[in-house]
């Protein structure tokens, strides 16, 4: 699906959002969306690599790039009438990526996206959306993303793990245009990422960085083995412009902001 088709999906999902009442026992679409014969636009890939800090010109997809390839199908799924959670208020809370081997940028793939299920969350209902990339019938990359629709629940607040900050590796000054630059290469034009004015309409004082940009930027700095499993949690939004500290060590990475606020925590594990 071309990038220009994503805005109608966002509008469609936004218009349907007020009529949806999320709950963990709701029905959800079971049918997968399949895109055969998928090839990568190399110019767009190079732009993505520059925005996220990956090396350019290599014949291997960055570990996070298949998420971008799957984003149009995920948008079509989550904006559909039969998807039970309101697209307008969904919060991306975590992502788990498994890359089984390096993926040639010049390869031809089959992409599949589907809803794996709903689950109760202390702040509402969470949906798990799975993306799979196949080459010659073999799954070579897969991800599980969780998206939270907030609503009232009776669940008690769960205690989060508190750990010492990881060793600081770099301090990054993030410009106010990061959200617009990432939107241009990913197709994710959610208004909370684009401008302070549109972000304020949704309760944010300024635009916030895309969660998948923060993970991609961390992994570009960390370096990922050819076969690896990555797990990342999005804990607090990164306001733009802003300053964040990237830390890493012992298979872990994180982004922290002012007053040691934790934005992203993650782990990288080799897959044998």
Coordinates of C-alpha atoms in Angstrom, one line a residue:
X1 CA 0.0 0.0 0.0
X2 CA 1.5 3.4 -1.0
X3 CA 2.2 6.0 1.7
X4 CA -0.4 8.4 0.2
X5 CA -3.1 5.9 1.1
X6 CA -2.4 6.0 4.8
X7 CA -4.1 9.3 5.6
X8 CA -7.6 8.0 4.6
X9 CA -7.0 5.0 6.9
X10 CA -6.1 7.4 9.8
X11 CA -9.2 9.5 9.1
X12 CA -11.4 6.4 8.8
X13 CA -10.0 5.0 12.1
X14 CA -10.4 8.4 13.8
X15 CA -14.1 8.7 12.7
X16 CA -14.9 5.2 14.0
X17 CA -13.1 5.6 17.3
X18 CA -15.9 7.3 19.3
X19 CA -18.2 4.4 18.6
X20 CA -15.9 1.7 19.9
X21 CA -16.1 0.4 23.5
X22 CA -12.9 -1.5 24.2
X23 CA -13.0 -4.6 26.5
X24 CA -10.7 -7.6 26.7
X25 CA -13.4 -10.1 25.9
X26 CA -14.5 -8.3 22.7
X27 CA -14.4 -10.1 19.4
X28 CA -11.6 -9.2 17.0
X29 CA -10.7 -9.9 13.3
X30 CA -9.1 -13.3 12.8
X31 CA -8.3 -13.1 9.1
X32 CA -4.6 -12.1 8.3
X33 CA -3.8 -9.5 5.8
X34 CA -1.2 -10.8 3.3
X35 CA 0.9 -8.8 0.9
X36 CA 2.8 -11.1 -1.6
X37 CA 5.7 -10.1 -3.9
X38 CA 6.8 -7.2 -1.6
X39 CA 9.9 -5.4 -2.7
X40 CA 11.8 -2.6 -0.9
X41 CA 12.0 1.0 -2.2
X42 CA 15.7 1.5 -1.9
X43 CA 15.5 5.3 -1.9
X44 CA 13.0 5.3 0.9
X45 CA 15.1 2.7 2.8
X46 CA 18.1 5.0 2.5
X47 CA 16.1 7.9 3.9
X48 CA 14.9 5.7 6.8
X49 CA 18.5 4.7 7.6
X50 CA 19.6 8.3 7.7
X51 CA 16.8 9.4 10.0
X52 CA 17.3 6.5 12.4
X53 CA 21.2 6.5 12.4
X54 CA 21.8 3.2 10.6
X55 CA 24.6 2.8 8.1
X56 CA 23.5 3.4 4.5
X57 CA 24.3 1.5 1.4
X58 CA 24.4 -2.0 2.9
X59 CA 22.5 -4.8 1.3
X60 CA 20.7 -5.8 4.5
X61 CA 17.6 -4.3 6.0
X62 CA 17.9 -2.6 9.4
X63 CA 16.3 -4.9 12.0
X64 CA 13.4 -2.5 12.6
X65 CA 12.6 -1.8 8.9
X66 CA 10.1 -4.6 8.3
X67 CA 7.9 -2.9 10.9
X68 CA 7.7 0.0 8.4
X69 CA 6.9 -2.4 5.6
X70 CA 4.0 -3.8 7.7
X71 CA 2.7 -0.5 9.0
X72 CA 0.2 0.1 6.1
X73 CA -1.4 -3.3 6.7
X74 CA -1.4 -2.8 10.5
X75 CA -3.2 0.5 9.9
X76 CA -5.7 -1.1 7.6
X77 CA -6.3 -3.8 10.3
X78 CA -6.7 -1.4 13.2
X79 CA -8.8 1.2 11.4
X80 CA -11.3 -1.5 10.3
X81 CA -14.9 -1.6 11.5
X82 CA -14.3 -5.0 13.2
X83 CA -11.2 -4.0 15.1
X84 CA -12.6 -3.5 18.7
X85 CA -10.2 -0.8 19.9
X86 CA -10.3 2.9 19.0
X87 CA -7.4 3.8 16.7
X88 CA -7.4 7.4 17.8
X89 CA -6.3 6.7 21.3
X90 CA -4.2 3.6 20.9
X91 CA -0.8 3.7 22.7
X92 CA 2.1 1.5 21.4
X93 CA 3.3 0.0 24.7
X94 CA 5.9 -2.7 23.6
X95 CA 7.4 -4.5 20.7
X96 CA 9.2 -7.8 20.4
X97 CA 11.2 -8.5 17.2
X98 CA 12.8 -11.7 16.2
X99 CA 15.2 -11.6 13.2
X100 CA 16.2 -15.1 12.1
X101 CA 18.9 -13.9 9.7
X102 CA 20.0 -10.9 7.7
X103 CA 17.5 -9.8 5.1
X104 CA 18.7 -8.6 1.7
X105 CA 17.4 -5.2 0.8
X106 CA 16.9 -6.4 -2.8
X107 CA 14.9 -9.5 -1.8
X108 CA 11.3 -10.3 -2.5
X109 CA 9.1 -11.1 0.5
X110 CA 5.6 -12.0 1.6
X111 CA 4.2 -9.9 4.5
X112 CA 1.5 -11.1 6.8
X113 CA -0.2 -9.0 9.6
X114 CA -2.9 -10.2 12.0
X115 CA -4.4 -9.7 15.4
X116 CA -3.1 -12.3 17.9
X117 CA -5.6 -11.4 20.7
X118 CA -6.8 -9.1 23.3
X119 CA -5.8 -9.0 27.0
X120 CA -6.7 -7.0 30.1
X121 CA -4.3 -4.3 31.2
X122 CA -4.2 -2.4 34.4
X123 CA -5.1 0.7 32.4
X124 CA -7.5 -0.8 29.9
X125 CA -7.4 -3.3 27.1
X126 CA -4.3 -4.3 25.1
X127 CA -4.2 -5.8 21.6
X128 CA -1.3 -7.8 20.2
X129 CA -0.6 -7.3 16.5
X130 CA 1.8 -9.7 14.8
X131 CA 3.8 -9.0 11.6
X132 CA 5.6 -11.7 9.8
X133 CA 8.0 -11.5 6.8
X134 CA 8.6 -14.6 4.7
X135 CA 11.2 -15.4 2.0
X136 CA 10.6 -18.5 -0.1
X137 CA 7.9 -19.6 2.4
X138 CA 10.2 -19.3 5.5
X139 CA 9.6 -16.8 8.3
X140 CA 12.7 -14.7 8.4
X141 CA 11.5 -11.8 10.6
X142 CA 8.5 -11.4 13.0
X143 CA 7.3 -9.0 15.5
X144 CA 4.6 -8.7 18.2
X145 CA 3.4 -5.2 19.0
X146 CA 1.1 -4.4 21.9
X147 CA -1.3 -1.4 21.7
X148 CA -3.2 -0.1 24.6
X149 CA -6.7 1.4 24.6
X150 CA -7.1 3.1 28.0
X151 CA -10.4 2.9 29.9
X152 CA -11.4 2.4 33.5
X153 CA -10.6 -0.9 35.1
X154 CA -10.5 -2.3 38.7
X155 CA -7.0 -3.7 38.3
X156 CA -4.5 -2.6 40.9
X157 CA -1.4 -0.7 39.6
X158 CA 1.5 -3.2 39.1
X159 CA 4.9 -2.4 40.5
X160 CA 7.5 -1.7 37.8
X161 CA 11.1 -3.0 38.0
X162 CA 13.4 -0.3 39.3
X163 CA 17.0 -0.6 38.3
X164 CA 20.1 1.5 38.3
X165 CA 20.7 3.5 35.1
X166 CA 22.8 1.8 32.5
X167 CA 26.2 3.3 31.7
X168 CA 25.7 6.4 29.6
X169 CA 27.0 6.0 26.0
X170 CA 25.8 9.2 24.3
X171 CA 23.6 12.3 24.8
X172 CA 21.4 13.1 21.9
X173 CA 19.9 16.5 21.1
X174 CA 16.6 15.8 19.3
X175 CA 15.3 18.5 17.0
X176 CA 11.6 19.4 16.8
X177 CA 11.4 18.0 13.3
X178 CA 12.3 14.4 14.2
X179 CA 8.6 13.4 14.2
X180 CA 8.0 14.9 10.7
X181 CA 11.2 13.3 9.3
X182 CA 10.3 9.9 10.6
X183 CA 6.7 10.2 9.4
X184 CA 8.0 10.9 5.9
X185 CA 9.9 7.7 5.7
X186 CA 7.6 5.4 7.8
X187 CA 4.1 6.7 6.7
X188 CA 3.1 7.1 10.4
X189 CA 1.6 10.6 10.4
X190 CA -0.2 10.5 13.7
X191 CA -0.7 14.2 14.6
X192 CA 0.9 13.7 18.1
X193 CA 4.3 13.4 16.3
X194 CA 4.1 16.2 13.9
X195 CA 3.6 19.6 15.4
X196 CA 3.1 21.2 18.9
X197 CA -0.4 22.4 18.0
X198 CA -1.7 19.0 16.9
X199 CA 0.0 17.3 19.8
X200 CA -1.7 19.6 22.3
X201 CA -5.1 18.5 20.9
X202 CA -4.3 15.1 22.4
X203 CA -3.0 16.3 25.7
X204 CA 0.8 16.6 25.0
X205 CA 2.6 19.9 25.7
X206 CA 4.8 19.3 22.5
X207 CA 5.1 16.8 19.7
X208 CA 6.5 13.5 20.8
X209 CA 8.9 11.1 19.0
X210 CA 7.6 7.9 17.5
X211 CA 8.2 5.0 19.8
X212 CA 9.6 2.9 16.9
X213 CA 12.0 5.7 16.0
X214 CA 13.4 5.7 19.6
X215 CA 13.9 1.9 19.4
X216 CA 15.5 2.1 15.9
X217 CA 17.8 4.9 17.0
X218 CA 18.9 2.8 20.0
X219 CA 19.5 -0.3 18.0
X220 CA 21.4 1.6 15.3
X221 CA 23.8 2.7 18.1
X222 CA 23.8 -0.7 19.9
X223 CA 24.4 -3.0 16.9
X224 CA 22.3 -6.2 16.5
X225 CA 23.6 -9.7 15.7
X226 CA 22.3 -11.3 12.4
X227 CA 20.0 -13.5 14.3
X228 CA 18.5 -11.8 17.4
X229 CA 15.5 -11.3 19.6
X230 CA 14.7 -7.7 20.8
X231 CA 12.2 -6.7 23.4
X232 CA 11.5 -3.0 24.1
X233 CA 9.0 -1.3 26.3
X234 CA 7.8 2.3 25.8
X235 CA 7.4 3.9 29.2
X236 CA 7.2 7.6 28.7
X237 CA 6.9 9.9 25.7
X238 CA 10.0 11.7 24.4
X239 CA 9.0 15.4 23.9
X240 CA 10.4 17.3 20.9
X241 CA 12.7 19.1 20.9
X242 CA 14.6 17.6 23.8
X243 CA 17.7 15.9 25.1
X244 CA 17.9 12.2 26.0
X245 CA 20.7 10.0 27.3
X246 CA 21.3 6.6 25.6
X247 CA 22.7 3.9 27.9
X248 CA 23.7 0.4 27.1
X249 CA 25.4 -2.6 28.7
X250 CA 25.1 -6.4 29.2
X251 CA 22.5 -6.9 26.5
X252 CA 20.4 -4.0 27.7
X253 CA 19.7 -0.5 26.3
X254 CA 17.6 2.5 27.4
X255 CA 16.8 6.1 26.8
X256 CA 16.5 8.4 29.8
X257 CA 15.5 12.1 30.0
X258 CA 15.5 14.8 32.6
X259 CA 15.3 13.8 36.2
X260 CA 16.3 10.3 35.2
X261 CA 12.9 9.7 33.6
X262 CA 12.9 6.4 31.7
X263 CA 11.5 6.6 28.2
X264 CA 12.5 3.3 26.6
X265 CA 14.0 0.1 28.0
X266 CA 15.1 -2.9 25.9
X267 CA 17.0 -6.1 25.6
X268 CA 18.9 -7.7 22.8
X269 CA 19.5 -11.5 22.8
X270 CA 21.3 -13.5 20.1
X271 CA 19.2 -16.4 18.7
X272 CA 21.1 -19.6 18.1

